[in-house]
Amino acid sequence: MVVYLVGAGPGDPELITLKALKIIKEADVIIYDRLINNKILEYAPEDAKLIYVGKKPGEHTKAQDEINRIIVEEAKKNNIVVRLKGGDPFIFGRGGEELLALKSHGIKTKIIPGITSAIGVPTAAGLPITHRGLATSFTIVTGHEDPTKAKEQVHWDYKADTLIILMGVGNLKENTKELMKYRPADTPVCAIENGTTENERITFATLEDIHTKDIKPPAIIIIGHIVNLYKKIIEEDP
Ligand SMILES: O=C(O)CCc1c2[nH]c(c1CC(=O)O)Cc1[nH]c(c(CC(=O)O)c1CCC(=O)O)Cc1[nH]c(c(CC(=O)O)c1CCC(=O)O)Cc1[nH]c(c(CCC(=O)O)c1CC(=O)O)C2
Ligand SMILES: C[S@@+](CC[C@H](N)C(=O)[O-])C[C@H]1O[C@@H](n2cnc3c(N)ncnc32)[C@H](O)[C@@H]1O
């Protein structure tokens, strides 16, 4: 019995790794999330058991403890268990928590990285998150900190040139208000919804007015001067 914590990539099913695809084709069980592209499941063996444990904002099909319990239970009954997660399993994916839960039960676990939406979505859209002379650093941060944490860890005074917010839609107004304490109100912002899929939608705004736009999750929010370069890149598209 081995559990594979596998990253499915940002949305486009072709953005999964060969290593991930190989193990999906051999899986006895696949325990999968909402943000994976379901087309990837078509590669599973016909008799593989598929278990959905996805989370929507405010609507978690299964609590994390329950998900950990299911993975452990399936690992004890099967040879190859794939835990398939959106993007990369360790970028805001609770992959670390699942790894610890499996280790505590002595279950062998292997990890297959995926292209995280934080980087793959802007890159696929043609937006360089670093650019010589314009952006030499980036920060990836959650826009939705776990409210049950003992201590807040997100303070919005990040110094990086480019800021990338995941899970950023629901709290956009509150978070941009905090950010404007440290960055000018006219700092360019762009939101990419459903990146790398046929439903991709890109919205441009500034820190001051991005919260007034119609943006729905899943979306990544990109903040910084790099967004102006991106506008130029798009305008010059042949
Ligand atoms: O802890 C919670 O889940 C409750 C707080 C909460 C979070 N996001 C949230 C909510 C509200 C809600 O879902 O009701 C709100 C939430 N949950 C989710 C999303 C993603 C989306 O729809 O765009 C969003 C953001 C929506 C938005 O842009 O406002 C779903 C979610 N949360 C999460 C995951 C990853 C996973 O569990 O495997 C997933 C995806 C699961 C799937 O594809 O089925 C996990 C999560 N939730 C959260 C975090 C940030 C933790 C931190 O650093 O403090 C993290 C990441 C982490 O723990 O490493 C916090
Ligand atoms: C809980 S986090 C999981 C991130 C994932 N592990 C990764 O590496 O991409 C979910 C957030 O990822 C971002 N996200 C995931 N897929 C996306 C997509 N196709 N387009 C835009 N944002 C996406 C959104 O910010 C969403 O709220």
Short mmCIF file of C-alpha atoms and ligand atoms in Angstrom, two decimals:
data_model
loop_
_atom_site.label_atom_id
_atom_site.label_comp_id
_atom_site.label_asym_id
_atom_site.label_seq_id
_atom_site.Cartn_x
_atom_site.Cartn_y
_atom_site.Cartn_z
CA MET A 1 0.00 0.00 0.00
CA VAL A 2 1.27 3.38 -1.07
CA VAL A 3 -0.55 6.70 -1.07
CA TYR A 4 0.45 9.16 -3.77
CA LEU A 5 -0.27 12.83 -3.03
CA VAL A 6 -0.60 14.09 -6.58
CA GLY A 7 -0.88 17.60 -8.03
CA ALA A 8 -3.31 17.75 -10.95
CA GLY A 9 -2.15 21.16 -12.26
CA PRO A 10 -4.11 24.39 -12.58
CA GLY A 11 -7.08 23.37 -14.76
CA ASP A 12 -6.14 22.40 -18.30
CA PRO A 13 -5.94 18.58 -18.10
CA GLU A 14 -2.88 18.61 -20.37
CA LEU A 15 -0.96 20.47 -17.67
CA ILE A 16 -0.58 17.36 -15.50
CA THR A 17 2.84 15.66 -15.30
CA LEU A 18 3.65 12.37 -17.03
CA LYS A 19 4.49 10.93 -13.60
CA ALA A 20 1.05 11.83 -12.26
CA LEU A 21 -0.72 10.41 -15.31
CA LYS A 22 1.23 7.15 -15.03
CA ILE A 23 0.15 6.54 -11.44
CA ILE A 24 -3.47 7.59 -12.13
CA LYS A 25 -3.59 4.86 -14.80
CA GLU A 26 -2.51 2.30 -12.17
CA ALA A 27 -4.67 3.50 -9.27
CA ASP A 28 -7.02 1.27 -7.27
CA VAL A 29 -8.62 4.30 -5.64
CA ILE A 30 -8.62 8.02 -6.49
CA ILE A 31 -9.69 10.46 -3.80
CA TYR A 32 -10.17 13.76 -5.59
CA ASP A 33 -10.90 17.47 -5.05
CA ARG A 34 -13.27 19.95 -6.68
CA LEU A 35 -10.61 22.08 -8.35
CA ILE A 36 -9.17 19.25 -10.44
CA ASN A 37 -10.32 18.92 -14.05
CA ASN A 38 -12.63 15.87 -14.12
CA LYS A 39 -11.32 14.95 -17.59
CA ILE A 40 -8.21 13.66 -15.80
CA LEU A 41 -10.38 10.99 -14.13
CA GLU A 42 -11.05 9.47 -17.57
CA TYR A 43 -7.50 8.07 -17.41
CA ALA A 44 -8.33 6.00 -14.29
CA PRO A 45 -8.73 2.22 -14.76
CA GLU A 46 -12.39 1.26 -15.36
CA ASP A 47 -12.64 -0.56 -12.04
CA ALA A 48 -10.92 2.15 -9.96
CA LYS A 49 -12.96 3.49 -7.05
CA LEU A 50 -13.45 7.27 -7.32
CA ILE A 51 -14.17 9.18 -4.11
CA TYR A 52 -15.10 12.90 -4.22
CA VAL A 53 -14.06 14.94 -1.16
CA GLY A 54 -14.14 18.45 -2.70
CA LYS A 55 -14.50 21.72 -0.83
CA LYS A 56 -16.43 24.78 -1.94
CA PRO A 57 -16.26 28.03 -0.01
CA GLY A 58 -18.62 27.51 2.92
CA GLU A 59 -19.54 24.04 1.70
CA HIS A 60 -17.10 21.31 2.59
CA THR A 61 -18.34 17.89 1.41
CA LYS A 62 -16.09 16.31 4.05
CA ALA A 63 -14.18 17.88 6.93
CA GLN A 64 -10.37 17.57 6.72
CA ASP A 65 -10.28 15.00 9.57
CA GLU A 66 -12.80 12.89 7.69
CA ILE A 67 -10.72 13.19 4.47
CA ASN A 68 -7.61 12.06 6.37
CA ARG A 69 -9.60 9.13 7.80
CA ILE A 70 -10.82 8.08 4.32
CA ILE A 71 -7.30 8.17 2.85
CA VAL A 72 -5.92 6.06 5.72
CA GLU A 73 -8.81 3.58 5.47
CA GLU A 74 -8.42 3.18 1.69
CA ALA A 75 -4.64 2.82 2.04
CA LYS A 76 -5.12 -0.12 4.40
CA LYS A 77 -7.38 -1.90 1.87
CA ASN A 78 -5.63 -1.12 -1.45
CA ASN A 79 -2.23 -1.16 -3.16
CA ILE A 80 -2.25 2.19 -4.93
CA VAL A 81 -4.24 5.11 -3.56
CA VAL A 82 -4.05 8.45 -5.40
CA ARG A 83 -5.00 11.59 -3.51
CA LEU A 84 -5.55 14.01 -6.40
CA LYS A 85 -5.43 17.71 -5.60
CA GLY A 86 -5.69 20.91 -7.62
CA GLY A 87 -2.44 22.64 -8.63
CA ASP A 88 0.40 21.53 -6.36
CA PRO A 89 -0.50 19.47 -3.28
CA PHE A 90 1.64 21.58 -0.94
CA ILE A 91 0.51 25.06 -2.01
CA PHE A 92 -2.55 25.81 0.12
CA GLY A 93 -3.62 22.24 -0.42
CA ARG A 94 -3.50 20.73 3.07
CA GLY A 95 -1.02 18.26 1.51
CA GLY A 96 1.29 18.60 4.49
CA GLU A 97 -1.53 17.76 6.90
CA GLU A 98 -2.47 14.69 4.90
CA LEU A 99 1.17 13.58 4.75
CA LEU A 100 1.48 13.88 8.55
CA ALA A 101 -1.76 11.93 9.07
CA LEU A 102 -0.50 9.11 6.81
CA LYS A 103 2.93 9.05 8.50
CA SER A 104 1.27 8.77 11.93
CA HIS A 105 -0.36 5.55 10.67
CA GLY A 106 2.93 4.26 9.23
CA ILE A 107 1.60 4.45 5.65
CA LYS A 108 4.15 4.87 2.85
CA THR A 109 3.50 8.13 0.99
CA LYS A 110 4.99 9.54 -2.20
CA ILE A 111 4.47 13.05 -3.48
CA ILE A 112 4.12 14.09 -7.11
CA PRO A 113 4.26 17.87 -7.55
CA GLY A 114 1.88 19.75 -9.82
CA ILE A 115 1.94 23.12 -11.58
CA THR A 116 0.47 25.48 -9.03
CA SER A 117 -2.27 27.86 -10.22
CA ALA A 118 -0.33 30.67 -8.52
CA ILE A 119 2.36 30.46 -11.20
CA GLY A 120 0.84 28.36 -14.00
CA VAL A 121 -2.29 30.50 -14.44
CA PRO A 122 -0.48 33.83 -15.03
CA THR A 123 2.21 32.16 -17.13
CA ALA A 124 -0.34 30.39 -19.36
CA ALA A 125 -2.18 33.71 -19.79
CA GLY A 126 1.07 35.38 -20.88
CA LEU A 127 1.63 37.40 -17.69
CA PRO A 128 5.26 37.25 -16.47
CA ILE A 129 5.25 37.49 -12.65
CA THR A 130 8.93 38.46 -12.66
CA HIS A 131 10.47 40.73 -15.29
CA ARG A 132 13.94 42.23 -15.37
CA GLY A 133 13.81 45.84 -14.24
CA LEU A 134 10.20 45.63 -13.06
CA ALA A 135 9.65 42.74 -10.66
CA THR A 136 12.42 40.83 -8.91
CA SER A 137 10.30 39.08 -6.28
CA PHE A 138 6.83 37.68 -5.69
CA THR A 139 4.78 36.61 -2.70
CA ILE A 140 1.97 34.06 -2.75
CA VAL A 141 -0.51 34.57 0.06
CA THR A 142 -3.93 33.32 1.12
CA GLY A 143 -6.79 35.80 1.00
CA HIS A 144 -8.78 33.59 3.32
CA GLU A 145 -6.92 32.74 6.48
CA ASP A 146 -8.29 29.88 8.53
CA PRO A 147 -10.39 31.68 11.18
CA THR A 148 -9.78 28.93 13.74
CA LYS A 149 -6.02 29.67 13.88
CA ALA A 150 -4.73 30.80 17.27
CA LYS A 151 -2.83 33.72 15.71
CA GLU A 152 -3.26 35.68 12.46
CA GLN A 153 -0.25 35.29 10.16
CA VAL A 154 -1.26 37.45 7.19
CA HIS A 155 -0.42 41.14 7.67
CA TRP A 156 -0.40 42.54 4.11
CA ASP A 157 2.84 44.53 4.55
CA TYR A 158 4.65 42.27 2.06
CA LYS A 159 7.57 43.90 0.27
CA ALA A 160 7.64 41.72 -2.87
CA ASP A 161 7.11 43.52 -6.21
CA THR A 162 4.35 41.13 -7.30
CA LEU A 163 1.68 39.87 -4.91
CA ILE A 164 -0.39 36.82 -5.81
CA ILE A 165 -3.48 36.12 -3.72
CA LEU A 166 -5.09 32.69 -3.71
CA MET A 167 -8.59 32.20 -2.27
CA GLY A 168 -8.87 35.96 -2.59
CA VAL A 169 -12.38 36.67 -3.87
CA GLY A 170 -14.60 36.54 -0.77
CA ASN A 171 -12.42 38.91 1.28
CA LEU A 172 -11.26 41.15 -1.55
CA LYS A 173 -12.70 44.38 -0.12
CA GLU A 174 -11.20 43.89 3.36
CA ASN A 175 -7.84 42.71 2.04
CA THR A 176 -7.34 45.48 -0.52
CA LYS A 177 -8.24 48.04 2.17
CA GLU A 178 -5.39 46.64 4.28
CA LEU A 179 -3.05 46.56 1.26
CA MET A 180 -3.68 50.23 0.52
CA LYS A 181 -1.95 51.04 3.83
CA TYR A 182 1.27 49.84 2.16
CA ARG A 183 0.74 50.30 -1.61
CA PRO A 184 -0.78 53.19 -3.62
CA ALA A 185 -4.52 52.96 -4.38
CA ASP A 186 -3.79 53.10 -8.12
CA THR A 187 -1.52 50.01 -8.05
CA PRO A 188 -2.61 47.87 -11.01
CA VAL A 189 -4.43 44.61 -10.26
CA CYS A 190 -5.72 41.79 -12.39
CA ALA A 191 -7.91 38.81 -11.55
CA ILE A 192 -7.82 35.59 -13.56
CA GLU A 193 -10.83 33.32 -13.04
CA ASN A 194 -10.82 29.66 -14.13
CA GLY A 195 -7.31 30.02 -15.53
CA THR A 196 -6.13 27.63 -18.27
CA THR A 197 -9.71 26.45 -18.93
CA GLU A 198 -12.27 27.41 -21.60
CA ASN A 199 -14.00 29.54 -18.92
CA GLU A 200 -10.97 31.71 -18.24
CA ARG A 201 -11.86 35.37 -17.64
CA ILE A 202 -9.47 38.24 -16.96
CA THR A 203 -10.45 41.49 -15.21
CA PHE A 204 -8.23 44.56 -14.87
CA ALA A 205 -8.62 47.17 -12.13
CA THR A 206 -6.66 48.92 -9.37
CA LEU A 207 -6.30 48.20 -5.67
CA GLU A 208 -9.00 50.79 -5.05
CA ASP A 209 -11.73 49.38 -7.30
CA ILE A 210 -11.02 45.67 -7.86
CA HIS A 211 -13.57 44.78 -5.16
CA THR A 212 -16.36 46.42 -7.19
CA LYS A 213 -15.83 44.05 -10.15
CA ASP A 214 -17.78 40.86 -10.73
CA ILE A 215 -15.22 38.15 -9.91
CA LYS A 216 -16.06 34.61 -8.91
CA PRO A 217 -13.84 31.87 -7.45
CA PRO A 218 -11.67 30.12 -8.34
CA ALA A 219 -9.58 33.16 -9.20
CA ILE A 220 -6.08 34.40 -8.57
CA ILE A 221 -5.49 38.07 -7.89
CA ILE A 222 -2.23 39.57 -9.17
CA ILE A 223 -1.06 42.92 -7.83
CA GLY A 224 1.88 45.03 -8.99
CA HIS A 225 3.38 46.99 -11.88
CA ILE A 226 3.80 43.77 -13.80
CA VAL A 227 0.06 44.08 -14.59
CA ASN A 228 0.74 47.21 -16.68
CA LEU A 229 3.38 45.30 -18.62
CA TYR A 230 0.79 42.56 -19.18
CA LYS A 231 -1.71 45.07 -20.59
CA LYS A 232 0.99 46.18 -23.04
CA ILE A 233 1.75 42.56 -23.98
CA ILE A 234 -1.96 41.92 -24.69
CA GLU A 235 -2.38 45.14 -26.69
CA GLU A 236 0.54 44.17 -28.89
CA ASP A 237 -0.88 40.69 -29.54
CA PRO A 238 -0.92 39.99 -33.29
O1 LIG B 1 -10.18 26.36 6.90
C1 LIG B 1 -11.14 26.47 6.13
O2 LIG B 1 -11.26 25.79 5.08
C2 LIG B 1 -12.16 27.54 6.42
C3 LIG B 1 -11.65 28.89 6.14
C4 LIG B 1 -11.53 29.09 4.66
C5 LIG B 1 -10.32 28.99 3.95
N1 LIG B 1 -10.60 29.24 2.64
C6 LIG B 1 -11.93 29.46 2.47
C7 LIG B 1 -12.53 29.36 3.72
C8 LIG B 1 -13.99 29.53 3.97
C9 LIG B 1 -14.78 28.31 3.62
O3 LIG B 1 -14.36 27.44 2.87
O4 LIG B 1 -15.89 28.25 4.13
C10 LIG B 1 -12.62 29.78 1.21
C11 LIG B 1 -12.26 28.87 0.12
N2 LIG B 1 -12.23 27.50 0.22
C12 LIG B 1 -11.86 26.97 -0.97
C13 LIG B 1 -11.64 28.05 -1.87
C14 LIG B 1 -11.22 27.85 -3.29
C15 LIG B 1 -12.11 28.41 -4.36
O5 LIG B 1 -13.28 28.06 -4.49
O6 LIG B 1 -11.55 29.18 -5.11
C16 LIG B 1 -11.87 29.27 -1.17
C17 LIG B 1 -11.69 30.69 -1.63
C18 LIG B 1 -12.76 31.32 -2.34
C19 LIG B 1 -12.47 32.80 -2.51
O7 LIG B 1 -11.71 33.15 -3.43
O8 LIG B 1 -13.01 33.56 -1.73
C20 LIG B 1 -11.69 25.51 -1.21
C21 LIG B 1 -10.44 24.96 -0.61
N3 LIG B 1 -9.90 25.27 0.63
C22 LIG B 1 -8.75 24.54 0.83
C23 LIG B 1 -8.57 23.69 -0.30
C24 LIG B 1 -7.44 22.72 -0.45
C25 LIG B 1 -7.65 21.41 0.24
O9 LIG B 1 -8.24 21.35 1.30
O10 LIG B 1 -7.15 20.42 -0.30
C26 LIG B 1 -9.64 23.95 -1.20
C27 LIG B 1 -9.89 23.29 -2.55
C28 LIG B 1 -10.46 21.96 -2.34
C29 LIG B 1 -11.03 21.38 -3.60
O11 LIG B 1 -10.56 21.63 -4.70
O12 LIG B 1 -11.96 20.58 -3.43
C30 LIG B 1 -7.85 24.54 2.02
C31 LIG B 1 -7.69 25.84 2.70
N4 LIG B 1 -8.72 26.53 3.25
C32 LIG B 1 -8.21 27.69 3.83
C33 LIG B 1 -6.79 27.71 3.66
C34 LIG B 1 -5.85 28.79 4.20
C35 LIG B 1 -5.31 28.40 5.53
C36 LIG B 1 -4.44 29.46 6.16
O13 LIG B 1 -3.28 29.65 5.74
O14 LIG B 1 -4.90 30.05 7.14
C37 LIG B 1 -6.46 26.55 2.96
C38 LIG B 1 -5.08 26.05 2.59
C39 LIG B 1 -4.29 25.42 3.67
O15 LIG B 1 -4.76 25.15 4.75
O16 LIG B 1 -3.10 25.17 3.38
C40 LIG B 1 -8.98 28.72 4.54
C1 LIG B 2 -7.18 26.10 -1.75
S1 LIG B 2 -6.23 26.89 -2.97
C2 LIG B 2 -5.44 25.49 -3.70
C3 LIG B 2 -4.32 25.87 -4.61
C4 LIG B 2 -3.68 24.71 -5.35
N1 LIG B 2 -3.12 23.74 -4.45
C5 LIG B 2 -2.62 25.19 -6.34
O1 LIG B 2 -1.42 24.91 -6.14
O2 LIG B 2 -3.01 25.81 -7.33
C6 LIG B 2 -7.48 27.31 -4.16
C7 LIG B 2 -7.17 28.60 -4.89
O3 LIG B 2 -6.28 28.36 -5.99
C8 LIG B 2 -6.57 29.28 -7.03
N2 LIG B 2 -6.94 28.53 -8.24
C9 LIG B 2 -6.98 27.19 -8.38
N3 LIG B 2 -7.28 26.86 -9.66
C10 LIG B 2 -7.43 28.02 -10.33
C11 LIG B 2 -7.73 28.36 -11.68
N4 LIG B 2 -7.91 27.42 -12.62
N5 LIG B 2 -7.81 29.66 -12.02
C12 LIG B 2 -7.60 30.62 -11.11
N6 LIG B 2 -7.31 30.37 -9.82
C13 LIG B 2 -7.21 29.09 -9.44
C14 LIG B 2 -7.72 30.15 -6.55
O4 LIG B 2 -7.15 31.28 -5.91
C15 LIG B 2 -8.38 29.26 -5.53
O5 LIG B 2 -9.12 29.99 -4.60
#
